Amino acid sequence: MAKVLMKGNEAIGEAAIRAGCKNYFAYPITPQSEVAEYLVKRLPEEGGVFLQGESEVAVGYMIFGAAGAGERVMTTSSSPGISLMSEAISYIAAAHCPAVFVNIVRGGPGLGGILPSQGDYFQATKGGGHGDYHLLVMAPDGVQEAVEMTMLAFTLAEKYRGPVMIMGDGLIGQMMEPVEFPDDLKTEPTNKDEWATSGMDFRKSKKRNLVKSLFLDPTALNDNNLALKAKYQQMKEEEVRFELYNGDTDYRVLITSYGTMSRVCRTAIDMLKEEGIEVAMLRPKTLFPFPEKAVFEAACKDSCKAVISIEMSMGQMVEDVERCVKGKRPVEFYGECGGDIPSPEKIIDIIKGLL
Amino acid sequence: MDFTGIVVVAGNYGSGKTETAINLAAACRKTGMAVNIADLDLVNPYFRTREARIPLEALGIKVILPDRQYLFADLPILSPAVADIIRQQSDLTILDAGGDDVGVTVLAALASVLQDRPVRMLQVINVFRPFTNDVAGCIKIQQEIEASAKLPITGLVSNANLLDETTPDHIYQGYDLVEKVSAETGLPVDFITAGQKVLPLLDMHRFSCPVLPIDRKLLPPWKRI
């Protein structure tokens, strides 16, 4: 298929359609409202449904309902909206339902601002809602990757029967890039007859599927948590995705960065190379599971003297980086989170300060 | 290109109205005209004319933006200064509207000042954008914009591009589409655009309209200028 020019938000909407998603529920919020604007036009053409909830709290439970019935379902929102949905996300995780959540992150905390931010890293990777659960979180660095990750998200949500999140800072939603939609990323739903609710159809079969998050019996609750833990362990073994940029050189500094921020770091690395200074970047594509081993190994390369995590936050992913580096190298941090994205020149100054 | 008076730059969402408006303003200013440009985009939260304010002002173009305190808001604020610059006659006043029918709704609020003034409204089309890749899609959006703006579209502009990946064939494809829309609607093709990189590769004999060179002003932060 020929390339088209799309905004990240539009491309995420189209990718969901191409992945077979027929159910999209959302509530508008800048900077992701274009997903709804796009899907309100496109979904009816595909026989799908877009329903605007009365709030993000309602949307969260609309997602739970559709996911519990085994339907491919997605919502998109931005930071404060995801906060409101977090209760439902916890329920969805507890009840083992596949669903796709997209967070096009804006500045926070509180109402913050409408410009790009990565301040929701903790919320995405460490919880947001209550209880022992995780989302599988993928962070695209551009519109093409947003397409591929959105399509993949439906497959992974079903593989692990749980919520999957695409976390893009505001620029990922708002920027335009040429994209194409790969045909080979669409998968067919697999075993939903074994677990999804089926309305009155249970009378026809012997087994009635029950989707629930309430386990009053302590053994049953412990077992459910063990089942969740086993899934997260499997994700750590099978789903870690990352990119090591300029990693085959004798780099002196290792940057860890993701999303839009990694694009700026990439330009800074290219500019530093022209000056004869080698710097590498490890870019997690999955924020959970985190590329723990890859970060450790990249940091421990002999030539590497320091690691720096560069984020559009006040220091969130850096905590995971420190954990993975295990004290073998100093781990520094640089971040801004008002909405202005640091320039390549700024990053170069920071890196030179480490040499 | 012969533009004077008031020119509204409209088109579907993401068609490249702002880059077109900015570069049209710069091209006209370079011929010695007095040029004003107003950012009427109340729809799009990022990549608006306001982000190109400094290079435009350096060229001597008057840029009308919302009040500074609202510059980064997503509120539908129309600066009273916009009505003022329409009233004060300049050689050329460019109004950069927001996308789709929603984006030009603001023009209805300016109806009283636009009344009895010659207004040209351009429809910017990028064939590689969703919803305007064929004649029917372009005409549908045209009718929606006209109904919402309460003004007729007077000319077509092809802004065919895939950003850095644009080739001459892409420009030709866009030109061919607007020619077809022109044949169907009777509207003239006022000009087409081409980025600086692809411009020297084009066979200019293929076009019967002017070509506006585009020097991209709204770049993501990792692009080196």
PDB file of C-alpha atoms in Angstrom, chain A residues 3-7 10 30-31 34 38 41-42 114-116 170-171 174-178 260 263-264 267 271 274 341 344, chain B residues 13-15 43-48 72-74 100 126 128-131 141 161-165 216 220-224:
ATOM      1  CA  LYS A   3       2.188   5.836   1.915  1.00  0.00           C
ATOM      2  CA  VAL A   4      -0.159   8.484   3.246  1.00  0.00           C
ATOM      3  CA  LEU A   5       0.546  11.527   5.382  1.00  0.00           C
ATOM      4  CA  MET A   6      -1.094  11.210   8.776  1.00  0.00           C
ATOM      5  CA  LYS A   7      -1.121  12.720  12.203  1.00  0.00           C
ATOM      6  CA  GLU A  10      -5.302   9.649  13.027  1.00  0.00           C
ATOM      7  CA  THR A  30      -6.293  17.601  24.079  1.00  0.00           C
ATOM      8  CA  PRO A  31      -3.887  16.442  22.630  1.00  0.00           C
ATOM      9  CA  GLU A  34      -8.191  13.694  16.676  1.00  0.00           C
ATOM     10  CA  TYR A  38     -10.992  10.373  12.769  1.00  0.00           C
ATOM     11  CA  LYS A  41     -15.834   9.259  10.321  1.00  0.00           C
ATOM     12  CA  ARG A  42     -14.080   5.974   9.624  1.00  0.00           C
ATOM     13  CA  ILE A 114      -1.598  20.650  26.617  1.00  0.00           C
ATOM     14  CA  LEU A 115       1.998  20.345  25.408  1.00  0.00           C
ATOM     15  CA  PRO A 116       3.973  17.067  25.216  1.00  0.00           C
ATOM     16  CA  GLY A 170       1.669  14.747  22.904  1.00  0.00           C
ATOM     17  CA  LEU A 171       3.924  15.201  19.905  1.00  0.00           C
ATOM     18  CA  GLN A 174       0.097  15.676  16.901  1.00  0.00           C
ATOM     19  CA  MET A 175       2.997  15.307  14.484  1.00  0.00           C
ATOM     20  CA  MET A 176       2.489  14.285  10.888  1.00  0.00           C
ATOM     21  CA  GLU A 177       4.655  11.711   9.128  1.00  0.00           C
ATOM     22  CA  PRO A 178       4.305   9.500   6.067  1.00  0.00           C
ATOM     23  CA  THR A 260       9.851  11.970  21.022  1.00  0.00           C
ATOM     24  CA  ARG A 263      14.342  11.490  18.333  1.00  0.00           C
ATOM     25  CA  VAL A 264      16.075  14.598  19.688  1.00  0.00           C
ATOM     26  CA  THR A 267      19.999  13.960  16.245  1.00  0.00           C
ATOM     27  CA  MET A 271      25.915  15.746  15.605  1.00  0.00           C
ATOM     28  CA  GLU A 274      30.576  14.625  13.471  1.00  0.00           C
ATOM     29  CA  ILE A 341      11.174  19.783  24.170  1.00  0.00           C
ATOM     30  CA  PRO A 344      19.664  18.688  20.184  1.00  0.00           C
TER      31      PRO A 344
ATOM     32  CA  TYR B  13      -7.487  19.057   8.552  1.00  0.00           C
ATOM     33  CA  GLY B  14      -3.737  18.626   8.051  1.00  0.00           C
ATOM     34  CA  SER B  15      -3.740  19.638   4.387  1.00  0.00           C
ATOM     35  CA  VAL B  43      -8.833  23.754  16.298  1.00  0.00           C
ATOM     36  CA  ASN B  44      -5.280  22.492  16.181  1.00  0.00           C
ATOM     37  CA  PRO B  45      -3.331  22.470  19.445  1.00  0.00           C
ATOM     38  CA  TYR B  46       0.217  22.199  18.004  1.00  0.00           C
ATOM     39  CA  PHE B  47       2.050  23.331  14.844  1.00  0.00           C
ATOM     40  CA  ARG B  48       0.220  26.620  14.371  1.00  0.00           C
ATOM     41  CA  PHE B  72      -0.572  27.720  24.480  1.00  0.00           C
ATOM     42  CA  ALA B  73      -4.217  27.194  25.314  1.00  0.00           C
ATOM     43  CA  ASP B  74      -6.685  25.038  23.418  1.00  0.00           C
ATOM     44  CA  ASP B 100     -12.280  21.184   8.042  1.00  0.00           C
ATOM     45  CA  ASN B 126      -2.868  17.270  -0.154  1.00  0.00           C
ATOM     46  CA  PHE B 128      -1.859  12.037   0.428  1.00  0.00           C
ATOM     47  CA  ARG B 129      -4.132  13.007   3.310  1.00  0.00           C
ATOM     48  CA  PRO B 130      -7.097  10.867   4.362  1.00  0.00           C
ATOM     49  CA  PHE B 131     -10.478  11.986   2.985  1.00  0.00           C
ATOM     50  CA  ILE B 141     -14.949  18.929   2.176  1.00  0.00           C
ATOM     51  CA  ASN B 161       3.623  16.109  -0.074  1.00  0.00           C
ATOM     52  CA  LEU B 162       4.901  13.299   2.083  1.00  0.00           C
ATOM     53  CA  LEU B 163       7.191  15.714   3.951  1.00  0.00           C
ATOM     54  CA  ASP B 164      10.857  14.665   3.441  1.00  0.00           C
ATOM     55  CA  GLU B 165       9.831  11.703   1.294  1.00  0.00           C
ATOM     56  CA  ARG B 216       9.198  24.415   6.026  1.00  0.00           C
ATOM     57  CA  PRO B 220       9.745  18.971  14.935  1.00  0.00           C
ATOM     58  CA  PRO B 221      12.471  19.702  17.488  1.00  0.00           C
ATOM     59  CA  TRP B 222      14.928  17.079  16.240  1.00  0.00           C
ATOM     60  CA  LYS B 223      15.145  18.401  12.670  1.00  0.00           C
ATOM     61  CA  ARG B 224      18.175  20.499  11.904  1.00  0.00           C
TER      62      ARG B 224
END
